[in-house]
């Protein structure tokens, strides 16, 4: 009987269930896409920066004016569509202000003394 009792004393274990596979970590959210039409604002900023850089050299002022005009156009187009374009407009304005200062520094002495040459 002792053998029987010892057989009954053995604790029965339930079969081991396989562990659930670990839940994969959630993927990070995708970055927000730029709103459509904001390319005009970006072009405006780039043209404004290039225009200011070209205006600092006296030789490349005409190219600076050209880039400033393109920057103004793209900045106004971006603003009209409701996107940010103010930075490009400001940079284009600064570029044209530099051109006006250059023009004034050349024209005022010429008007004061018509015999002077460039």
XYZ file of C-alpha atoms in Angstrom:
118
model
C 0.000 0.000 0.000
C 2.784 2.270 0.551
C 3.632 2.100 -3.093
C 0.121 3.017 -3.993
C 0.052 5.878 -1.576
C 3.318 7.221 -2.873
C 1.973 7.038 -6.417
C -1.034 9.090 -5.373
C 1.161 11.600 -3.613
C 2.957 12.562 -6.767
C 1.600 15.899 -7.750
C 0.306 15.982 -11.190
C 1.498 18.851 -13.296
C -0.522 20.238 -16.105
C 1.078 20.150 -19.514
C 3.107 23.264 -20.150
C 1.475 25.533 -22.689
C 3.857 27.155 -25.161
C 4.437 30.776 -24.276
C 2.753 33.380 -26.409
C 5.129 34.950 -28.872
C 6.147 38.427 -27.744
C 4.084 41.219 -29.189
C 6.240 43.228 -31.585
C 6.802 46.800 -30.601
C 4.528 49.263 -32.295
C 6.058 50.869 -35.350
C 6.866 54.542 -34.903
C 4.387 56.808 -36.627
C 5.336 57.981 -40.074
C 6.518 61.599 -40.204
C 3.873 64.037 -41.292
C 4.042 64.747 -44.993
C 4.565 68.325 -46.077
C 1.362 69.924 -47.224
C 0.999 70.027 -50.980
C 2.094 73.275 -52.549
C 4.735 74.089 -49.979
C 7.378 73.624 -52.659
C 6.726 77.205 -53.719
C 7.565 78.390 -50.211
C 10.784 76.370 -50.236
C 11.785 77.724 -53.659
C 11.024 81.219 -52.397
C 13.352 80.820 -49.426
C 16.132 79.312 -51.519
C 15.855 82.041 -54.164
C 15.874 84.718 -51.451
C 19.034 83.321 -49.878
C 20.772 83.010 -53.251
C 19.663 86.535 -54.202
C 21.113 88.017 -51.008
C 24.361 86.128 -51.490
C 24.674 87.275 -55.113
C 23.907 90.884 -54.189
C 26.866 91.009 -51.845
C 29.142 90.778 -54.861
C 28.789 93.850 -57.071
C 29.421 91.867 -60.250
C 26.528 89.455 -59.718
C 23.851 92.027 -58.794
C 21.803 91.384 -61.984
C 21.601 87.681 -61.105
C 20.604 88.642 -57.580
C 17.771 90.767 -58.925
C 16.603 87.868 -61.082
C 16.585 85.469 -58.126
C 14.798 88.081 -55.998
C 12.027 88.394 -58.580
C 11.609 84.610 -58.709
C 11.618 84.535 -54.892
C 8.887 87.173 -54.779
C 6.769 85.277 -57.278
C 7.056 81.962 -55.475
C 6.539 83.620 -52.083
C 3.329 85.300 -53.203
C 2.122 82.054 -54.804
C 2.775 80.156 -51.574
C 1.043 82.795 -49.461
C -1.965 82.830 -51.783
C -2.342 79.050 -51.341
C -2.216 79.453 -47.588
C 1.293 78.119 -47.035
C 4.284 79.755 -45.455
C 6.138 81.962 -47.846
C 6.890 84.940 -45.671
C 10.564 84.118 -45.166
C 11.151 84.035 -48.921
C 9.346 87.345 -49.321
C 11.460 88.934 -46.597
C 14.708 87.626 -48.084
C 13.717 88.842 -51.552
C 12.892 92.252 -50.049
C 16.281 92.416 -48.345
C 17.929 91.513 -51.640
C 16.124 94.280 -53.481
C 16.958 96.712 -50.671
C 20.644 95.894 -51.169
C 20.238 96.572 -54.897
C 18.596 99.932 -54.167
C 21.494 100.877 -51.885
C 23.985 99.958 -54.625
C 22.028 101.914 -57.221
C 21.813 104.925 -54.954
C 25.545 104.799 -54.258
C 26.176 104.980 -58.022
C 23.433 107.352 -59.131
C 23.629 110.014 -56.415
C 27.263 110.971 -57.176
C 26.459 110.979 -60.916
C 23.521 113.317 -60.376
C 25.575 115.579 -58.122
C 28.435 115.844 -60.650
C 27.385 115.097 -64.228
C 31.026 115.027 -65.397
C 31.807 111.987 -63.270
C 32.003 108.579 -64.861
C 31.204 105.122 -63.616
